[in-house]
Amino acid sequence: MSSDPAAGQSGPAPERRRSSDPGAGYVRRETQAQRLDRNFAEMLQEVRVAQAGVQILFGFLLSLAFQARFSSLDTFQLDVYLVTLIAAALAVTFLTGPVAAHRLLFRRGLKDFLVHYTARLTTIGIGFLAVSVVGGVLLVVDVLLSRPVAISIGSALVAIGIVVWLVIPATMLRRRRDPQLFEELDQS
């Protein structure tokens, strides 16, 4: 028996699946409880990464209202600021939600619920994080350069975010369901 570092528990070592499917990954021999523990630990690590960034952004946004130049913002800039601030606050709320839920439900036999709940909260939180990042960049570029440049850069960030956060993962899901779909790419 060897230790599975992702699960933090002893058990059989994961074995590499021999398959023509490049997305097959590892096959784990773990109990339902071990799988839930591992999934929850992996999700909490994802949340930690996102939390740090959104909390810094949220703190920065809160401090902006107390800067001398804040009163010179036009209506568009104030609207962008408010939407961005609220999105950052919601991102913080949703990304810290799993921790609060875990505290309340710890040792109550609800790990399955916690895993699914954490997945949903994290997905929603990352959506609000995306809005707050784009809004923050839009606001700063609008103040420093110009509105057309800000809208161009904001639009580019939205497009990049859609590709990186949605299109590529969706493509991998599709590929996993149909391994022949990208066979030409694998052979090149």
PDB file of C-alpha atoms in Angstrom:
ATOM      1  CA  MET A   1       0.000   0.000   0.000  1.00  0.00           C
ATOM      2  CA  SER A   2       1.248   3.449  -0.830  1.00  0.00           C
ATOM      3  CA  SER A   3       0.039   6.863   0.107  1.00  0.00           C
ATOM      4  CA  ASP A   4      -2.071   8.945  -2.249  1.00  0.00           C
ATOM      5  CA  PRO A   5      -0.903  12.528  -1.606  1.00  0.00           C
ATOM      6  CA  ALA A   6      -4.057  14.044  -3.071  1.00  0.00           C
ATOM      7  CA  ALA A   7      -6.257  12.155  -0.662  1.00  0.00           C
ATOM      8  CA  GLY A   8      -3.854  12.302   2.232  1.00  0.00           C
ATOM      9  CA  GLN A   9      -4.722   8.697   3.015  1.00  0.00           C
ATOM     10  CA  SER A  10      -3.109   5.323   2.537  1.00  0.00           C
ATOM     11  CA  GLY A  11      -4.456   3.106  -0.144  1.00  0.00           C
ATOM     12  CA  PRO A  12      -3.507   1.386  -3.358  1.00  0.00           C
ATOM     13  CA  ALA A  13      -1.352   3.487  -5.656  1.00  0.00           C
ATOM     14  CA  PRO A  14      -3.180   4.962  -8.632  1.00  0.00           C
ATOM     15  CA  GLU A  15      -2.424   3.177 -11.854  1.00  0.00           C
ATOM     16  CA  ARG A  16      -2.173   4.670 -15.303  1.00  0.00           C
ATOM     17  CA  ARG A  17      -5.052   3.566 -17.475  1.00  0.00           C
ATOM     18  CA  ARG A  18      -3.789   1.938 -20.670  1.00  0.00           C
ATOM     19  CA  SER A  19      -6.090   3.403 -23.259  1.00  0.00           C
ATOM     20  CA  SER A  20      -6.090   5.105 -26.619  1.00  0.00           C
ATOM     21  CA  ASP A  21      -8.006   7.894 -24.884  1.00  0.00           C
ATOM     22  CA  PRO A  22      -5.391  10.549 -23.996  1.00  0.00           C
ATOM     23  CA  GLY A  23      -7.794  12.026 -21.463  1.00  0.00           C
ATOM     24  CA  ALA A  24      -8.243   8.748 -19.607  1.00  0.00           C
ATOM     25  CA  GLY A  25      -6.029   9.886 -16.748  1.00  0.00           C
ATOM     26  CA  TYR A  26      -5.477   7.759 -13.696  1.00  0.00           C
ATOM     27  CA  VAL A  27      -7.742   5.089 -12.334  1.00  0.00           C
ATOM     28  CA  ARG A  28      -7.970   5.274  -8.559  1.00  0.00           C
ATOM     29  CA  ARG A  29      -8.965   2.452  -6.330  1.00  0.00           C
ATOM     30  CA  GLU A  30     -10.537   4.372  -3.509  1.00  0.00           C
ATOM     31  CA  THR A  31     -13.627   4.161  -1.409  1.00  0.00           C
ATOM     32  CA  GLN A  32     -16.482   6.618  -1.798  1.00  0.00           C
ATOM     33  CA  ALA A  33     -15.348   8.341   1.415  1.00  0.00           C
ATOM     34  CA  GLN A  34     -11.761   8.624   0.163  1.00  0.00           C
ATOM     35  CA  ARG A  35     -12.978  10.043  -3.145  1.00  0.00           C
ATOM     36  CA  LEU A  36     -15.137  12.625  -1.374  1.00  0.00           C
ATOM     37  CA  ASP A  37     -12.257  13.598   0.923  1.00  0.00           C
ATOM     38  CA  ARG A  38      -9.885  13.958  -2.042  1.00  0.00           C
ATOM     39  CA  ASN A  39     -12.403  15.912  -4.114  1.00  0.00           C
ATOM     40  CA  PHE A  40     -13.150  18.247  -1.225  1.00  0.00           C
ATOM     41  CA  ALA A  41      -9.441  18.823  -0.528  1.00  0.00           C
ATOM     42  CA  GLU A  42      -8.791  19.566  -4.215  1.00  0.00           C
ATOM     43  CA  MET A  43     -11.714  21.990  -4.356  1.00  0.00           C
ATOM     44  CA  LEU A  44     -10.555  23.805  -1.231  1.00  0.00           C
ATOM     45  CA  GLN A  45      -7.139  24.250  -2.835  1.00  0.00           C
ATOM     46  CA  GLU A  46      -8.814  25.784  -5.905  1.00  0.00           C
ATOM     47  CA  VAL A  47     -10.802  28.102  -3.652  1.00  0.00           C
ATOM     48  CA  ARG A  48      -7.628  29.198  -1.820  1.00  0.00           C
ATOM     49  CA  VAL A  49      -6.041  30.278  -5.096  1.00  0.00           C
ATOM     50  CA  ALA A  50      -9.094  32.249  -6.233  1.00  0.00           C
ATOM     51  CA  GLN A  51      -9.746  33.731  -2.776  1.00  0.00           C
ATOM     52  CA  ALA A  52      -6.358  35.399  -2.506  1.00  0.00           C
ATOM     53  CA  GLY A  53      -6.761  37.267  -5.774  1.00  0.00           C
ATOM     54  CA  VAL A  54     -10.335  38.368  -5.222  1.00  0.00           C
ATOM     55  CA  GLN A  55      -9.658  39.539  -1.669  1.00  0.00           C
ATOM     56  CA  ILE A  56      -6.770  41.730  -2.851  1.00  0.00           C
ATOM     57  CA  LEU A  57      -8.918  43.136  -5.665  1.00  0.00           C
ATOM     58  CA  PHE A  58     -11.825  43.734  -3.272  1.00  0.00           C
ATOM     59  CA  GLY A  59      -9.574  45.593  -0.821  1.00  0.00           C
ATOM     60  CA  PHE A  60      -8.218  47.736  -3.635  1.00  0.00           C
ATOM     61  CA  LEU A  61     -11.733  48.541  -4.841  1.00  0.00           C
ATOM     62  CA  LEU A  62     -12.868  49.490  -1.337  1.00  0.00           C
ATOM     63  CA  SER A  63      -9.955  51.914  -0.985  1.00  0.00           C
ATOM     64  CA  LEU A  64     -10.669  53.647  -4.314  1.00  0.00           C
ATOM     65  CA  ALA A  65     -13.729  55.443  -2.981  1.00  0.00           C
ATOM     66  CA  PHE A  66     -11.505  57.297  -0.516  1.00  0.00           C
ATOM     67  CA  GLN A  67      -9.038  58.597  -3.108  1.00  0.00           C
ATOM     68  CA  ALA A  68      -9.077  62.263  -4.143  1.00  0.00           C
ATOM     69  CA  ARG A  69      -9.609  61.486  -7.853  1.00  0.00           C
ATOM     70  CA  PHE A  70     -12.658  59.325  -7.132  1.00  0.00           C
ATOM     71  CA  SER A  71     -14.962  62.372  -7.178  1.00  0.00           C
ATOM     72  CA  SER A  72     -13.858  63.126 -10.757  1.00  0.00           C
ATOM     73  CA  LEU A  73     -15.208  59.835 -12.142  1.00  0.00           C
ATOM     74  CA  ASP A  74     -17.997  60.205 -14.689  1.00  0.00           C
ATOM     75  CA  THR A  75     -21.274  58.266 -14.607  1.00  0.00           C
ATOM     76  CA  PHE A  76     -19.954  55.387 -16.741  1.00  0.00           C
ATOM     77  CA  GLN A  77     -16.894  55.012 -14.513  1.00  0.00           C
ATOM     78  CA  LEU A  78     -19.000  55.101 -11.344  1.00  0.00           C
ATOM     79  CA  ASP A  79     -21.324  52.452 -12.784  1.00  0.00           C
ATOM     80  CA  VAL A  80     -18.362  50.242 -13.716  1.00  0.00           C
ATOM     81  CA  TYR A  81     -16.907  50.783 -10.243  1.00  0.00           C
ATOM     82  CA  LEU A  82     -20.144  49.810  -8.474  1.00  0.00           C
ATOM     83  CA  VAL A  83     -20.704  46.706 -10.617  1.00  0.00           C
ATOM     84  CA  THR A  84     -17.065  45.694 -10.103  1.00  0.00           C
ATOM     85  CA  LEU A  85     -17.200  46.296  -6.344  1.00  0.00           C
ATOM     86  CA  ILE A  86     -20.420  44.308  -5.956  1.00  0.00           C
ATOM     87  CA  ALA A  87     -19.071  41.491  -8.163  1.00  0.00           C
ATOM     88  CA  ALA A  88     -15.904  41.335  -6.040  1.00  0.00           C
ATOM     89  CA  ALA A  89     -17.969  41.270  -2.828  1.00  0.00           C
ATOM     90  CA  LEU A  90     -20.110  38.451  -4.231  1.00  0.00           C
ATOM     91  CA  ALA A  91     -16.987  36.574  -5.357  1.00  0.00           C
ATOM     92  CA  VAL A  92     -15.571  36.824  -1.822  1.00  0.00           C
ATOM     93  CA  THR A  93     -18.907  35.633  -0.410  1.00  0.00           C
ATOM     94  CA  PHE A  94     -19.228  32.642  -2.729  1.00  0.00           C
ATOM     95  CA  LEU A  95     -15.556  31.662  -2.502  1.00  0.00           C
ATOM     96  CA  THR A  96     -15.575  31.737   1.303  1.00  0.00           C
ATOM     97  CA  GLY A  97     -18.933  29.941   1.447  1.00  0.00           C
ATOM     98  CA  PRO A  98     -17.391  26.444   1.376  1.00  0.00           C
ATOM     99  CA  VAL A  99     -15.326  27.245   4.472  1.00  0.00           C
ATOM    100  CA  ALA A 100     -18.376  28.468   6.389  1.00  0.00           C
ATOM    101  CA  ALA A 101     -20.431  25.465   5.279  1.00  0.00           C
ATOM    102  CA  HIS A 102     -17.653  23.100   6.294  1.00  0.00           C
ATOM    103  CA  ARG A 103     -17.482  24.674   9.756  1.00  0.00           C
ATOM    104  CA  LEU A 104     -21.225  24.244  10.256  1.00  0.00           C
ATOM    105  CA  LEU A 105     -21.430  20.726   8.824  1.00  0.00           C
ATOM    106  CA  PHE A 106     -18.108  19.292  10.034  1.00  0.00           C
ATOM    107  CA  ARG A 107     -18.402  15.669  11.212  1.00  0.00           C
ATOM    108  CA  ARG A 108     -22.101  15.433  10.449  1.00  0.00           C
ATOM    109  CA  GLY A 109     -21.863  12.874   7.647  1.00  0.00           C
ATOM    110  CA  LEU A 110     -22.604  15.389   4.915  1.00  0.00           C
ATOM    111  CA  LYS A 111     -19.341  15.305   2.933  1.00  0.00           C
ATOM    112  CA  ASP A 112     -21.212  14.392  -0.272  1.00  0.00           C
ATOM    113  CA  PHE A 113     -23.365  17.515   0.113  1.00  0.00           C
ATOM    114  CA  LEU A 114     -20.266  19.611   0.916  1.00  0.00           C
ATOM    115  CA  VAL A 115     -18.462  18.459  -2.226  1.00  0.00           C
ATOM    116  CA  HIS A 116     -21.405  19.309  -4.493  1.00  0.00           C
ATOM    117  CA  TYR A 117     -22.161  22.566  -2.658  1.00  0.00           C
ATOM    118  CA  THR A 118     -18.509  23.627  -2.805  1.00  0.00           C
ATOM    119  CA  ALA A 119     -18.405  22.913  -6.539  1.00  0.00           C
ATOM    120  CA  ARG A 120     -21.454  25.109  -7.148  1.00  0.00           C
ATOM    121  CA  LEU A 121     -20.290  27.955  -4.901  1.00  0.00           C
ATOM    122  CA  THR A 122     -16.837  27.918  -6.467  1.00  0.00           C
ATOM    123  CA  THR A 123     -18.226  28.027 -10.006  1.00  0.00           C
ATOM    124  CA  ILE A 124     -20.476  30.974  -9.152  1.00  0.00           C
ATOM    125  CA  GLY A 125     -17.657  32.705  -7.256  1.00  0.00           C
ATOM    126  CA  ILE A 126     -15.288  32.353 -10.198  1.00  0.00           C
ATOM    127  CA  GLY A 127     -17.944  33.904 -12.440  1.00  0.00           C
ATOM    128  CA  PHE A 128     -18.151  36.934 -10.147  1.00  0.00           C
ATOM    129  CA  LEU A 129     -14.352  37.009  -9.981  1.00  0.00           C
ATOM    130  CA  ALA A 130     -14.241  37.210 -13.784  1.00  0.00           C
ATOM    131  CA  VAL A 131     -16.691  40.131 -13.777  1.00  0.00           C
ATOM    132  CA  SER A 132     -14.670  41.957 -11.122  1.00  0.00           C
ATOM    133  CA  VAL A 133     -11.334  41.444 -12.919  1.00  0.00           C
ATOM    134  CA  VAL A 134     -12.710  42.693 -16.231  1.00  0.00           C
ATOM    135  CA  GLY A 135     -14.487  45.583 -14.492  1.00  0.00           C
ATOM    136  CA  GLY A 136     -11.347  46.588 -12.600  1.00  0.00           C
ATOM    137  CA  VAL A 137      -9.257  46.641 -15.769  1.00  0.00           C
ATOM    138  CA  LEU A 138     -12.013  48.455 -17.665  1.00  0.00           C
ATOM    139  CA  LEU A 139     -12.176  51.169 -15.005  1.00  0.00           C
ATOM    140  CA  VAL A 140      -8.424  51.707 -14.700  1.00  0.00           C
ATOM    141  CA  VAL A 141      -7.800  51.777 -18.456  1.00  0.00           C
ATOM    142  CA  ASP A 142     -10.757  54.135 -18.949  1.00  0.00           C
ATOM    143  CA  VAL A 143      -9.316  56.562 -16.384  1.00  0.00           C
ATOM    144  CA  LEU A 144      -5.717  56.292 -17.623  1.00  0.00           C
ATOM    145  CA  LEU A 145      -6.151  56.096 -21.401  1.00  0.00           C
ATOM    146  CA  SER A 146      -9.569  56.342 -23.015  1.00  0.00           C
ATOM    147  CA  ARG A 147     -12.956  54.672 -23.138  1.00  0.00           C
ATOM    148  CA  PRO A 148     -12.456  53.052 -26.571  1.00  0.00           C
ATOM    149  CA  VAL A 149      -9.142  51.532 -25.447  1.00  0.00           C
ATOM    150  CA  ALA A 150     -10.747  50.392 -22.181  1.00  0.00           C
ATOM    151  CA  ILE A 151     -13.646  48.747 -23.996  1.00  0.00           C
ATOM    152  CA  SER A 152     -11.249  47.050 -26.429  1.00  0.00           C
ATOM    153  CA  ILE A 153      -9.068  45.683 -23.639  1.00  0.00           C
ATOM    154  CA  GLY A 154     -12.098  44.693 -21.550  1.00  0.00           C
ATOM    155  CA  SER A 155     -13.600  42.875 -24.538  1.00  0.00           C
ATOM    156  CA  ALA A 156     -10.308  41.083 -25.170  1.00  0.00           C
ATOM    157  CA  LEU A 157     -10.210  39.976 -21.521  1.00  0.00           C
ATOM    158  CA  VAL A 158     -13.769  38.657 -21.772  1.00  0.00           C
ATOM    159  CA  ALA A 159     -12.868  36.717 -24.924  1.00  0.00           C
ATOM    160  CA  ILE A 160      -9.699  35.292 -23.365  1.00  0.00           C
ATOM    161  CA  GLY A 161     -11.605  34.364 -20.201  1.00  0.00           C
ATOM    162  CA  ILE A 162     -14.300  32.593 -22.202  1.00  0.00           C
ATOM    163  CA  VAL A 163     -11.697  30.580 -24.103  1.00  0.00           C
ATOM    164  CA  VAL A 164      -9.545  29.704 -21.076  1.00  0.00           C
ATOM    165  CA  TRP A 165     -12.314  29.131 -18.521  1.00  0.00           C
ATOM    166  CA  LEU A 166     -15.073  27.681 -20.722  1.00  0.00           C
ATOM    167  CA  VAL A 167     -14.139  26.687 -24.278  1.00  0.00           C
ATOM    168  CA  ILE A 168     -10.982  24.691 -23.520  1.00  0.00           C
ATOM    169  CA  PRO A 169     -12.529  22.734 -20.610  1.00  0.00           C
ATOM    170  CA  ALA A 170     -15.696  22.112 -22.666  1.00  0.00           C
ATOM    171  CA  THR A 171     -13.539  20.901 -25.550  1.00  0.00           C
ATOM    172  CA  MET A 172     -11.752  18.489 -23.234  1.00  0.00           C
ATOM    173  CA  LEU A 173     -15.092  17.154 -21.989  1.00  0.00           C
ATOM    174  CA  ARG A 174     -16.209  16.647 -25.563  1.00  0.00           C
ATOM    175  CA  ARG A 175     -12.910  15.014 -26.418  1.00  0.00           C
ATOM    176  CA  ARG A 176     -13.186  12.657 -23.467  1.00  0.00           C
ATOM    177  CA  ARG A 177     -16.634  11.542 -24.645  1.00  0.00           C
ATOM    178  CA  ASP A 178     -15.402  11.058 -28.228  1.00  0.00           C
ATOM    179  CA  PRO A 179     -11.686  10.137 -28.243  1.00  0.00           C
ATOM    180  CA  GLN A 180     -11.619   9.951 -32.052  1.00  0.00           C
ATOM    181  CA  LEU A 181     -12.700  13.593 -32.357  1.00  0.00           C
ATOM    182  CA  PHE A 182      -9.182  15.004 -32.136  1.00  0.00           C
ATOM    183  CA  GLU A 183      -7.226  11.986 -33.357  1.00  0.00           C
ATOM    184  CA  GLU A 184      -5.485  14.019 -36.090  1.00  0.00           C
ATOM    185  CA  LEU A 185      -4.135  16.447 -33.488  1.00  0.00           C
ATOM    186  CA  ASP A 186      -2.786  13.608 -31.352  1.00  0.00           C
ATOM    187  CA  GLN A 187      -0.884  12.108 -34.279  1.00  0.00           C
ATOM    188  CA  SER A 188       0.833  15.364 -35.275  1.00  0.00           C
TER     189      SER A 188
END
